């Protein structure tokens, strides 16, 4: 199967021709969503071929019992799973007595399109049944950006060469499973299935977690453009409900089914209100009508693209790739609800079943900060603030005291639910990303109030963790952090991972710096926080000591920080010496061999230099890059973007472009041979970073907004917009010119190629 089968187009993802081997991959790629819910592009009609059924609702999870070989104290009892939720897209179709199933009929033509500008999914196909009957089908569906609880389908069938009976049965089904269930259990219980006039409802509930969901549908038909109400038979089954319609078609007739679906859930309503709320969504949607709802969808997306779009001229595949990533990030998280977050696979698959990783803080925050109103990124921070008590409990379970917090590696509700000891217990650098995200947000927005009201408590609890986690080595006469896993998960239980130690040191310093500022500028809040956290002078003095005496492994000869103690004992051979047959090494080598090797899964030391680039000069960066880049195998999708940004910054333009290519079309061209499992949503934010921070050279250090735009020689031009505290700036770069336009009324100050620029509203600067 050709993996790169998506047809290049600036605003659409297109697949032509039917290949059953591609179905699971396309189900991921053509996924839709609106931040509240989302789904894989499963077919509406029956399909007996290979498929991963997936429809998900933000925040709804199940605690699947942990399955491990050797239980270790401190493991979480369960692994929270993003749950496959009741299916509302299904439509059974029979022509005479033959089922419409693309795996069983002769598919004469097939085209699928995900329109990115307007955000709808369309499939058009013609099939021939054994009887010789040819049916022409076009289905279009979308999940409404405006009405979050609404999904709609327009399903058109045309009897091309026959007259006869069509049985069409739209249904809702709560009899769904997760393919990755640890014990093959069913995670839903059905409370009731009911109908009221033209509407049907399934009230279901997740076992253990008790989330209640009402899934509802209503169907409207037209025949040759005229609305009609065919007789229906109701089939109420144990876990699903069909409305079945038998309609006689004459040759050439066009039947359209408009299926409206509503999904309401108990995070937003009392149980008794779930059904009335779903009913309201349906009533209003039906009254508005499909075409007007589609118009609303277009308008909502026009607004999103206004600030989020990146235009690339001269490279259609790059254009398609970046828009696809922006689209899918918006499908996953839209930022109205601080209880939701960004799962690495979003609403496109089950793997990485837990919702939230450090990916959010380390990679996604800048995307949302620059493409949306600041409340969106703030909600991501508030999500962690609301989990602070759980992070403290989590640290207590591991033996920490005095309200030190360890945020989980993977979580749905604040509790840790990852269970590999090397990661659960050791990959503690994630704690640092929580603080870095606060710093990033405050630096960009100037909203210091966030630290005053919420952020400081998080920073204090994390500082406490670092102080307790470090220990004094009398041998080194320094503080050390032992037994960790850095971002490079191809090393476990290492001592003094540079990234972790550096971040810990910075976290402690940042905590002290902010305490001082609060004391001076917000004395009342300062006292409130001190009282609430019982913070003592003795404690902060200890933070100071640990920070100033933190050990950072360094090689004097090469003048580089070492990834960890002893890194140079390894046999250092560039990854280019590996044969392609050995890559990715995680699929070809034993774990033992990987651990001993010098190969780096993802940016580690370089991740640190990227976060703190303002503290290193270009020569430092280049030395580190030249040492670590050749050893990095980029077997995490989060890796190439960081290398691309740094490469741009140090003038390695070809490398920057090469790394950019590895992230830009990762899923569209299925580089990692796993797109069928879902999309790499969080690394999509990394691609955006590669363009905006990499080629665009945008930085935001010390409250300064900086641009140093460059352009890959393969492109004619590119342009991106950012929302900088309500001011929309457009950055345009071609091979010959750079133009920055202020599209808002207010004056804005930034640095362009190291020179300060004050740009009035609706003015450009052109170089
Ligand atoms: C990476 C982690 C990341 C996780 C989820 C892993 O492969 O090594 O850094 O958090 O994927 O994206």
XYZ file of C-alpha atoms and ligand atoms in Angstrom:
779
model
C 0.000 0.000 0.000
C 1.261 3.442 -0.901
C 1.387 5.347 2.381
C 1.487 8.787 0.795
C -1.880 8.602 -0.917
C -3.377 11.903 0.174
C -3.805 14.176 -2.822
C -2.060 17.532 -2.359
C -4.440 20.448 -2.057
C -4.130 23.773 -0.262
C -7.352 23.562 1.675
C -8.463 19.952 1.543
C -7.389 16.449 2.460
C -8.434 14.245 -0.403
C -8.345 10.517 -1.026
C -9.386 8.978 -4.299
C -10.093 5.352 -5.074
C -11.073 2.712 -2.559
C -8.446 0.536 -0.912
C -9.647 -1.451 2.124
C -6.047 -1.573 3.410
C -6.146 2.211 3.785
C -9.398 2.410 5.720
C -7.968 2.468 9.286
C -5.368 5.093 8.296
C -7.967 7.245 6.583
C -10.266 6.925 9.568
C -7.559 8.715 11.579
C -6.583 11.274 8.963
C -10.125 12.369 8.134
C -11.111 12.707 11.812
C -13.364 15.574 12.852
C -14.071 17.253 16.188
C -14.842 20.482 17.988
C -12.956 20.340 21.284
C -16.040 19.028 23.094
C -16.202 15.782 21.148
C -14.623 14.192 18.128
C -14.459 11.054 16.104
C -12.592 8.970 13.618
C -13.863 9.039 10.067
C -15.712 5.736 10.356
C -18.243 5.081 7.636
C -21.876 5.754 8.433
C -23.068 2.572 6.731
C -22.033 -0.940 7.797
C -18.450 -1.907 7.151
C -17.122 -5.404 7.805
C -13.512 -4.679 6.832
C -10.730 -3.647 9.186
C -11.646 -0.529 11.090
C -11.103 1.164 14.441
C -14.422 2.501 15.624
C -13.878 5.675 17.564
C -16.120 8.413 18.860
C -14.964 10.313 21.927
C -16.299 12.908 24.326
C -13.841 15.257 26.049
C -13.274 14.415 29.699
C -15.099 11.083 29.680
C -12.824 8.282 30.711
C -12.734 4.901 32.318
C -10.251 3.620 34.898
C -9.150 0.382 33.301
C -7.475 -1.899 35.819
C -3.708 -1.759 35.511
C -2.024 -4.666 33.821
C 1.661 -5.094 34.626
C 4.008 -8.010 35.083
C 5.572 -6.939 38.372
C 3.555 -4.767 40.681
C 5.557 -2.005 42.341
C 4.441 0.101 45.278
C 3.370 3.488 44.104
C 1.849 2.274 40.852
C -1.550 3.671 40.082
C -4.355 1.133 40.362
C -5.671 1.955 36.965
C -4.892 3.397 33.578
C -7.448 6.039 32.649
C -8.756 5.452 29.157
C -10.277 7.894 26.806
C -13.501 6.114 26.120
C -15.053 5.093 22.912
C -18.473 6.687 23.377
C -21.888 5.812 21.909
C -22.003 5.973 18.152
C -24.384 8.485 16.602
C -23.250 8.305 12.978
C -24.565 4.840 12.095
C -26.952 4.235 9.189
C -27.749 0.677 8.056
C -28.677 0.501 4.394
C -30.135 -2.329 2.378
C -31.066 -2.279 -1.275
C -33.606 -4.996 -1.791
C -31.965 -7.513 0.547
C -28.329 -6.619 0.071
C -26.450 -4.714 2.738
C -24.459 -1.667 1.729
C -20.999 -2.605 2.995
C -17.998 -1.339 1.049
C -16.166 -4.498 1.986
C -18.768 -6.665 0.232
C -20.014 -4.715 -2.751
C -18.191 -3.692 -5.881
C -16.882 -0.154 -5.303
C -16.930 1.616 -8.675
C -15.597 4.930 -7.448
C -14.678 6.458 -4.121
C -13.597 9.902 -3.054
C -13.231 11.301 0.407
C -12.561 14.914 1.315
C -11.946 16.723 4.548
C -12.497 20.355 3.758
C -10.190 22.276 6.051
C -11.457 25.764 5.329
C -15.024 24.943 6.349
C -14.412 21.796 8.370
C -16.670 19.151 6.951
C -16.085 15.595 5.812
C -17.530 14.330 2.559
C -17.507 10.879 0.950
C -18.799 10.238 -2.530
C -18.901 6.749 -3.941
C -20.713 4.534 -6.408
C -21.238 0.872 -5.712
C -22.623 -2.065 -7.617
C -24.502 -4.765 -5.708
C -24.548 -8.444 -6.735
C -27.948 -7.776 -8.246
C -26.365 -5.262 -10.627
C -28.083 -2.358 -8.868
C -25.883 0.699 -8.817
C -26.189 3.150 -5.954
C -24.582 6.561 -5.965
C -23.917 7.886 -2.447
C -22.694 11.159 -1.057
C -22.378 11.715 2.663
C -21.330 14.918 4.310
C -20.973 15.381 8.031
C -19.583 17.773 10.571
C -19.436 18.364 14.280
C -20.589 21.874 14.924
C -18.043 24.391 16.205
C -20.832 26.715 17.249
C -23.204 24.207 18.852
C -20.753 21.977 20.645
C -23.218 19.182 21.404
C -24.371 18.805 17.820
C -23.272 16.558 14.970
C -25.037 16.389 11.602
C -24.990 14.167 8.565
C -26.438 14.673 5.125
C -26.618 11.273 3.482
C -27.738 11.244 -0.144
C -28.419 8.101 -2.157
C -29.385 7.922 -5.801
C -30.825 4.846 -7.484
C -28.705 5.016 -10.578
C -30.003 2.133 -12.669
C -32.818 0.504 -10.761
C -36.181 0.904 -9.182
C -36.732 -0.911 -5.920
C -36.853 -0.824 -2.172
C -34.285 0.853 0.024
C -34.286 0.098 3.692
C -32.527 2.887 5.516
C -32.065 2.704 9.265
C -30.291 5.513 11.094
C -29.372 4.360 14.579
C -27.678 5.267 17.833
C -25.638 2.602 19.555
C -24.151 2.409 23.038
C -22.946 -1.171 22.528
C -19.411 -0.026 21.809
C -16.064 -1.186 23.169
C -12.511 0.033 23.414
C -10.150 -2.102 21.365
C -7.441 -1.468 23.936
C -9.464 -2.609 26.964
C -7.004 -4.421 29.249
C -9.478 -7.149 30.183
C -11.822 -6.947 27.206
C -14.510 -5.472 29.448
C -17.497 -3.437 28.462
C -17.187 0.066 29.922
C -20.750 1.350 29.539
C -24.049 0.520 31.131
C -27.263 1.468 29.405
C -29.793 3.218 31.649
C -32.604 3.559 29.182
C -33.484 3.789 25.545
C -36.490 5.814 24.631
C -38.229 7.510 21.759
C -40.414 10.551 21.627
C -42.003 11.337 18.278
C -39.227 11.584 15.723
C -36.509 11.625 18.336
C -34.623 8.766 19.981
C -32.428 8.844 23.078
C -29.978 6.497 24.736
C -29.004 7.325 28.272
C -25.832 5.510 29.117
C -23.372 5.657 31.954
C -19.724 4.746 32.302
C -19.044 1.995 34.785
C -16.933 3.021 37.795
C -16.615 6.708 36.845
C -20.380 7.205 36.487
C -20.284 9.761 33.648
C -23.745 9.955 32.135
C -24.259 10.628 28.478
C -27.397 11.175 26.484
C -27.031 10.411 22.794
C -29.970 11.462 20.675
C -31.028 11.556 17.050
C -33.700 12.906 14.777
C -34.017 12.254 11.070
C -35.474 14.313 8.268
C -35.917 13.099 4.670
C -36.287 14.638 1.268
C -37.078 12.778 -1.931
C -36.015 14.567 -5.100
C -35.738 17.768 -3.095
C -39.145 17.575 -1.412
C -39.413 16.950 2.303
C -41.463 13.910 3.225
C -42.103 11.770 6.283
C -41.795 8.092 5.553
C -43.329 5.567 7.968
C -40.873 4.300 10.509
C -40.523 1.115 12.483
C -38.701 1.359 15.770
C -36.191 -1.348 16.621
C -35.221 -1.053 20.211
C -32.413 -3.430 21.041
C -30.481 -4.093 24.213
C -27.896 -1.377 23.599
C -29.014 0.443 20.482
C -31.993 1.806 18.689
C -32.811 1.931 14.975
C -35.463 3.910 13.204
C -36.104 1.844 10.140
C -37.657 3.294 6.977
C -38.654 1.324 3.879
C -38.846 3.542 0.852
C -39.517 2.684 -2.756
C -37.149 4.374 -5.130
C -37.612 4.750 -8.859
C -34.611 4.855 -11.147
C -32.941 8.288 -10.868
C -34.566 9.129 -7.527
C -32.474 10.997 -4.995
C -33.188 10.369 -1.354
C -31.548 12.515 1.289
C -31.460 11.640 4.961
C -30.497 14.475 7.311
C -29.433 12.913 10.556
C -29.160 15.301 13.499
C -27.435 14.029 16.617
C -27.028 15.528 20.060
C -24.601 14.462 22.752
C -24.999 15.858 26.262
C -23.106 14.730 29.292
C -23.127 14.937 33.050
C -20.040 17.139 33.432
C -22.329 19.914 32.194
C -25.822 18.953 33.394
C -27.654 17.246 36.201
C -28.735 13.803 35.185
C -32.397 14.769 34.874
C -31.517 17.577 32.472
C -29.468 15.524 30.041
C -32.367 14.438 27.899
C -34.137 17.830 27.803
C -30.816 19.427 26.882
C -30.293 16.953 24.048
C -33.866 17.503 22.944
C -33.264 21.241 22.818
C -30.139 20.781 20.718
C -32.108 18.605 18.277
C -35.135 20.895 18.113
C -33.036 23.942 17.418
C -30.860 22.155 14.875
C -33.814 20.763 12.951
C -35.486 24.167 12.977
C -32.302 25.797 11.692
C -31.809 23.172 8.983
C -28.715 21.493 7.635
C -27.615 24.126 5.138
C -27.812 26.963 7.677
C -25.905 24.880 10.203
C -23.252 24.338 7.568
C -23.109 28.106 7.015
C -22.555 28.548 10.752
C -19.737 26.049 10.563
C -18.082 27.990 7.746
C -18.368 31.246 9.688
C -16.946 29.724 12.861
C -13.962 28.384 10.941
C -13.427 31.601 9.049
C -12.884 33.182 12.442
C -10.454 30.479 13.538
C -8.416 30.739 10.356
C -8.325 34.515 10.594
C -5.760 34.260 13.375
C -4.445 30.720 13.064
C -3.717 30.285 9.374
C -0.245 29.803 7.950
C 0.060 30.387 4.225
C 2.930 28.769 2.361
C 3.456 29.530 -1.316
C 5.465 27.363 -3.632
C 5.080 24.088 -1.755
C 1.581 22.718 -1.829
C 2.397 19.702 0.333
C 3.855 21.913 3.045
C 0.770 24.106 2.813
C -1.553 21.159 3.164
C 0.502 19.732 6.027
C 0.507 22.834 8.178
C -3.191 23.570 7.694
C -4.003 19.971 8.529
C -2.132 20.319 11.802
C -3.840 23.572 12.715
C -7.205 22.029 11.877
C -6.638 18.948 13.994
C -5.362 20.962 16.965
C -8.602 22.928 16.828
C -10.590 19.710 16.627
C -8.950 18.645 19.856
C -8.970 21.688 22.081
C -10.799 24.972 21.801
C -10.199 26.229 25.285
C -13.580 27.145 26.758
C -13.490 24.475 29.429
C -10.639 24.249 31.960
C -11.574 20.623 32.724
C -10.453 19.508 29.283
C -7.001 19.112 27.841
C -5.100 17.860 24.807
C -4.516 14.146 24.509
C -1.548 13.116 22.360
C -4.013 11.416 20.016
C -6.861 13.858 20.584
C -10.165 12.366 19.500
C -8.595 10.209 16.821
C -7.614 6.976 18.527
C -7.286 5.045 21.747
C -3.516 4.798 22.201
C -2.074 7.058 24.894
C -5.504 6.559 26.436
C -4.795 9.017 29.222
C -5.579 12.525 28.275
C -2.868 14.837 29.468
C 0.897 14.617 29.172
C 3.671 17.205 29.548
C 3.154 17.624 25.807
C 0.530 20.247 26.614
C 2.849 22.470 28.611
C 5.998 21.892 26.585
C 4.593 22.020 23.048
C 0.963 23.069 22.855
C 0.794 26.164 25.055
C 2.668 28.425 22.584
C 0.328 27.410 19.753
C -2.791 28.287 21.710
C -1.162 31.401 23.157
C -0.478 32.828 19.731
C -3.518 31.694 17.793
C -6.291 32.354 20.277
C -7.437 34.660 22.981
C -5.272 34.397 26.106
C -8.076 32.776 28.086
C -7.520 29.583 26.104
C -3.916 29.063 27.221
C -4.894 30.244 30.667
C -7.476 27.487 30.898
C -4.719 24.970 30.231
C -2.834 26.387 33.209
C -5.959 26.412 35.351
C -6.447 22.731 34.523
C -3.177 22.008 36.346
C -3.953 24.435 39.136
C -7.177 22.554 39.754
C -5.163 19.333 39.974
C -2.684 20.680 42.502
C -4.139 18.750 45.451
C -3.951 15.540 43.456
C -0.349 16.299 42.479
C 0.457 16.738 46.176
C -1.261 13.412 46.961
C 0.670 11.824 44.147
C 3.969 13.010 45.605
C 2.895 11.829 49.059
C 2.318 8.347 47.684
C 5.938 8.354 46.603
C 7.173 9.508 49.999
C 7.438 13.284 49.591
C 6.207 15.522 52.364
C 5.304 19.091 53.205
C 2.866 19.559 50.291
C 5.480 18.941 47.595
C 3.762 18.235 44.268
C 4.602 15.802 41.524
C 2.294 16.262 38.578
C 1.399 13.010 36.832
C 2.978 11.837 33.618
C -0.442 10.882 32.307
C -3.753 11.903 33.730
C -7.443 12.399 33.191
C -8.441 13.784 36.577
C -5.201 14.791 38.244
C -4.261 11.320 39.425
C -1.299 9.558 37.941
C -2.395 6.757 35.695
C 0.754 5.768 33.898
C 2.307 2.523 34.940
C 5.802 1.893 33.775
C 8.108 2.589 36.690
C 10.758 4.281 34.545
C 8.205 6.826 33.485
C 5.749 7.023 36.370
C 8.426 7.390 39.037
C 11.387 8.685 37.125
C 10.286 10.958 34.335
C 9.960 13.784 36.790
C 11.100 16.486 34.403
C 7.399 16.872 33.549
C 7.047 18.860 36.761
C 9.385 21.485 35.342
C 7.251 21.911 32.238
C 4.302 22.937 34.452
C 6.308 25.895 35.711
C 7.800 26.646 32.314
C 4.264 26.922 30.906
C 3.344 29.472 33.561
C 6.492 31.438 32.739
C 5.701 31.254 29.024
C 2.147 32.426 29.524
C 3.026 35.317 31.803
C 5.919 36.358 29.618
C 3.727 36.456 26.513
C 0.575 37.961 27.973
C 1.999 40.088 30.768
C -0.843 38.686 32.893
C 1.099 38.563 36.169
C -2.185 38.307 37.993
C -2.199 34.623 37.091
C 0.864 34.049 39.252
C -0.662 36.095 42.040
C -3.998 34.310 42.015
C -3.041 30.758 41.149
C 0.364 30.108 39.620
C 2.470 30.820 42.716
C 0.914 27.960 44.650
C 1.835 25.556 41.874
C 5.353 26.975 41.650
C 5.849 26.608 45.410
C 4.628 23.014 45.509
C 6.914 22.082 42.631
C 9.893 23.893 44.171
C 9.297 21.827 47.297
C 9.430 18.686 45.217
C 12.767 19.592 43.615
C 14.318 20.531 46.893
C 13.342 17.175 48.382
C 14.189 15.188 45.279
C 17.742 16.552 45.071
C 20.322 15.291 47.532
C 23.694 16.595 48.499
C 26.618 14.621 47.172
C 29.646 15.060 49.376
C 31.711 13.561 46.619
C 30.703 16.224 44.109
C 30.078 18.874 46.726
C 26.945 19.699 44.808
C 23.265 18.814 44.776
C 22.454 15.920 42.490
C 19.251 14.351 41.188
C 19.579 10.595 40.936
C 17.594 7.861 39.242
C 15.644 9.730 36.613
C 14.475 9.339 33.055
C 14.888 12.474 30.967
C 12.830 13.316 27.894
C 15.008 10.748 26.135
C 13.154 7.636 27.214
C 15.923 5.466 25.741
C 17.830 5.926 29.003
C 16.379 4.948 32.349
C 17.476 5.430 35.897
C 20.273 7.805 35.009
C 21.916 10.248 37.366
C 21.976 13.974 36.797
C 20.109 14.284 33.562
C 21.149 17.773 32.466
C 17.668 18.744 31.329
C 16.050 17.695 34.602
C 18.706 19.282 36.826
C 18.734 22.511 34.857
C 14.968 22.782 34.928
C 14.880 22.009 38.654
C 17.458 24.714 39.308
C 15.529 27.186 37.189
C 12.231 26.240 38.873
C 13.716 26.956 42.288
C 15.151 30.276 41.144
C 11.911 31.237 39.464
C 10.017 30.430 42.652
C 12.324 32.656 44.700
C 12.197 35.462 42.155
C 8.402 35.459 42.132
C 8.131 35.299 45.894
C 10.307 38.375 46.068
C 8.193 40.192 43.501
C 4.989 39.265 45.296
C 6.424 40.461 48.569
C 7.298 43.824 47.059
C 4.358 44.405 44.776
C 1.496 42.339 46.189
C 2.113 42.138 49.937
C -1.444 41.115 50.813
C -1.448 38.275 48.322
C 2.051 37.363 49.379
C 0.888 36.907 52.958
C -2.183 34.978 51.858
C -0.005 32.570 49.881
C 2.551 32.192 52.678
C -0.241 31.404 55.121
C -1.937 28.996 52.788
C 1.237 27.096 51.969
C 2.959 27.426 55.361
C 6.105 28.432 53.594
C 9.013 29.208 55.890
C 12.207 31.216 55.472
C 14.173 28.105 56.323
C 12.592 26.362 53.395
C 13.270 29.105 50.889
C 16.840 29.353 52.126
C 17.179 25.672 51.333
C 15.749 26.236 47.846
C 18.362 28.886 47.307
C 21.116 26.522 48.346
C 19.934 23.662 46.143
C 19.521 25.981 43.162
C 22.883 27.639 43.452
C 24.716 24.383 44.066
C 22.934 22.212 41.559
C 25.260 19.914 39.693
C 25.167 20.060 35.894
C 27.232 17.435 34.089
C 29.674 19.118 31.713
C 32.520 18.010 29.499
C 35.351 20.537 29.544
C 37.009 19.168 26.453
C 33.965 19.391 24.205
C 32.491 22.310 26.170
C 29.061 20.775 26.247
C 26.605 19.762 28.928
C 26.290 16.018 29.102
C 22.926 14.378 28.859
C 23.696 12.617 32.145
C 26.599 11.320 34.191
C 28.723 8.917 32.215
C 27.242 9.704 28.813
C 30.692 9.784 27.243
C 31.395 6.190 28.325
C 29.102 5.137 25.551
C 30.303 4.185 22.136
C 29.507 7.350 20.216
C 28.454 6.561 16.659
C 26.186 8.767 14.607
C 22.695 7.501 13.853
C 23.584 7.783 10.172
C 25.798 4.703 10.722
C 22.696 2.625 11.439
C 21.314 0.693 8.534
C 17.799 1.699 7.465
C 16.727 -1.879 8.273
C 17.450 -1.197 11.954
C 15.262 1.894 12.127
C 13.275 2.674 14.111
C 15.504 1.046 16.698
C 12.607 0.623 19.096
C 11.088 -1.876 16.683
C 14.307 -3.699 15.825
C 16.594 -3.682 18.849
C 16.228 -5.232 22.271
C 15.523 -2.769 25.040
C 18.835 -3.694 26.613
C 20.698 -2.700 23.499
C 18.794 0.556 23.211
C 19.572 1.512 26.807
C 23.288 0.941 26.364
C 23.477 2.770 23.067
C 24.194 6.454 22.562
C 20.988 6.934 20.571
C 18.619 9.561 21.775
C 14.889 9.111 21.300
C 13.999 12.789 21.364
C 15.435 16.202 22.125
C 16.798 16.109 25.654
C 19.773 18.403 26.300
C 18.568 20.291 23.242
C 15.088 20.551 24.723
C 16.649 22.439 27.613
C 18.651 24.710 25.348
C 15.506 25.413 23.371
C 13.566 26.408 26.509
C 16.369 28.635 27.715
C 17.858 29.754 24.443
C 18.235 33.317 25.722
C 20.818 32.095 28.232
C 23.156 30.567 25.657
C 25.021 32.165 22.799
C 24.948 30.851 19.245
C 28.330 29.183 19.618
C 27.139 27.256 22.671
C 24.012 26.212 20.840
C 25.985 25.128 17.794
C 28.423 23.012 19.806
C 25.581 21.208 21.543
C 23.612 20.810 18.371
C 26.612 19.394 16.511
C 27.167 16.845 19.231
C 23.602 15.730 19.962
C 21.788 16.054 16.654
C 23.735 13.218 14.955
C 22.909 10.903 17.875
C 19.189 11.630 17.874
C 16.937 9.088 16.188
C 13.747 11.170 16.583
C 11.600 8.188 17.498
C 9.190 10.454 19.281
C 7.175 12.736 17.059
C 7.903 15.534 19.542
C 11.566 15.615 18.637
C 12.207 16.991 15.127
C 10.430 20.276 15.796
C 12.864 21.225 18.551
C 15.826 20.359 16.339
C 14.280 22.291 13.471
C 13.848 25.428 15.586
C 17.381 25.287 16.949
C 18.826 24.561 13.511
C 17.093 27.664 12.144
C 18.396 29.699 14.995
C 22.032 28.715 14.428
C 21.893 29.095 10.668
C 21.744 25.426 9.698
C 18.970 26.105 7.262
C 19.054 22.827 5.357
C 18.916 20.855 8.560
C 16.046 23.021 9.768
C 14.104 22.240 6.630
C 14.915 18.529 6.785
C 13.679 18.373 10.392
C 10.623 20.428 9.529
C 9.702 17.918 6.810
C 9.801 15.115 9.365
C 7.135 16.756 11.439
C 4.991 18.557 8.882
C 3.437 15.566 7.167
C 4.085 12.919 9.786
C 0.511 11.693 9.703
C -0.503 12.630 6.173
C 2.378 10.571 4.788
C 2.416 8.130 7.699
C 6.166 8.327 8.325
C 5.938 6.313 11.540
C 3.730 3.556 10.072
C 1.102 3.942 12.748
C -1.356 6.562 11.596
C -4.106 3.920 11.730
C -3.875 4.163 15.550
C -4.620 7.886 15.516
C -2.981 11.221 14.781
C -0.026 12.743 16.650
C -1.957 15.746 17.835
C 0.528 17.197 20.308
C 3.406 17.006 17.872
C 1.265 18.996 15.430
C 1.799 21.945 17.739
C 5.500 21.262 17.259
C 5.135 21.682 13.516
C 3.492 25.031 14.044
C 6.432 25.945 16.297
C 8.890 24.924 13.565
C 7.354 27.467 11.215
C 6.634 30.306 13.632
C 9.599 29.983 15.982
C 11.855 28.142 13.551
C 11.609 29.928 10.199
C 9.785 32.957 11.612
C 12.304 33.234 14.425
C 9.608 34.327 16.833
C 10.711 34.342 20.455
C 9.305 35.783 23.577
C 11.950 36.210 26.223
C 12.130 38.876 28.914
C 8.737 40.236 27.871
C 10.061 41.047 24.421
C 8.489 39.834 21.228
C 11.199 38.995 18.736
C 11.189 38.010 15.047
C 14.136 36.932 12.923
C 12.385 35.596 9.837
C 14.101 33.334 7.323
C 12.655 31.347 4.492
C 13.526 27.862 3.252
C 14.835 28.072 -0.286
C 12.166 25.566 -1.341
C 9.343 28.073 -0.637
C 8.333 31.235 -2.476
C 6.840 32.848 0.603
C 5.035 32.152 3.822
C 2.878 34.167 6.162
C 1.523 33.559 9.617
C -0.521 35.554 12.058
C -0.249 35.779 15.774
C -2.534 37.142 18.407
C -0.291 39.155 20.715
C -2.505 40.246 23.574
C -5.340 41.107 21.263
C -3.151 42.671 18.561
C -3.101 40.621 15.391
C 0.253 40.713 13.633
C 0.842 39.223 10.208
C 4.371 38.172 9.397
C 5.087 37.726 5.719
C 8.386 36.504 4.367
C 9.343 35.882 0.758
C 12.739 35.230 -0.794
C 13.181 38.984 -1.183
C 11.162 40.760 1.467
C 9.891 40.708 5.008
C 6.678 42.504 5.907
C 5.129 42.701 9.326
C 1.630 44.185 9.413
C -0.255 45.289 12.449
C -3.859 44.371 11.658
C -5.271 45.914 14.818
C -5.854 49.436 16.103
C -3.313 49.434 18.897
C 0.379 50.208 18.630
C 2.691 47.300 19.271
C 6.412 47.040 20.001
C 8.599 44.147 18.887
C 12.098 43.400 17.693
C 12.736 42.616 14.055
C 16.189 41.294 13.251
C 17.439 42.715 16.554
C 16.041 46.235 15.994
C 13.214 47.644 18.043
C 10.096 48.483 16.045
C 7.068 50.422 17.242
C 4.294 49.766 14.822
C 1.078 51.728 14.883
C -2.275 50.125 14.183
C -2.946 49.195 10.532
C 0.640 49.900 9.523
C 3.332 47.719 7.974
C 7.030 47.519 8.285
C 8.766 46.275 5.200
C 12.378 45.173 4.755
C 7.313 10.646 24.338
C 6.865 11.490 25.508
C 5.457 11.976 25.242
C 4.516 10.824 24.900
C 3.142 11.291 24.487
C 6.324 9.512 24.116
O 6.715 8.757 23.016
O 8.592 10.100 24.597
O 7.732 12.594 25.660
O 4.975 12.662 26.350
O 5.060 10.084 23.835
O 3.202 12.094 23.337
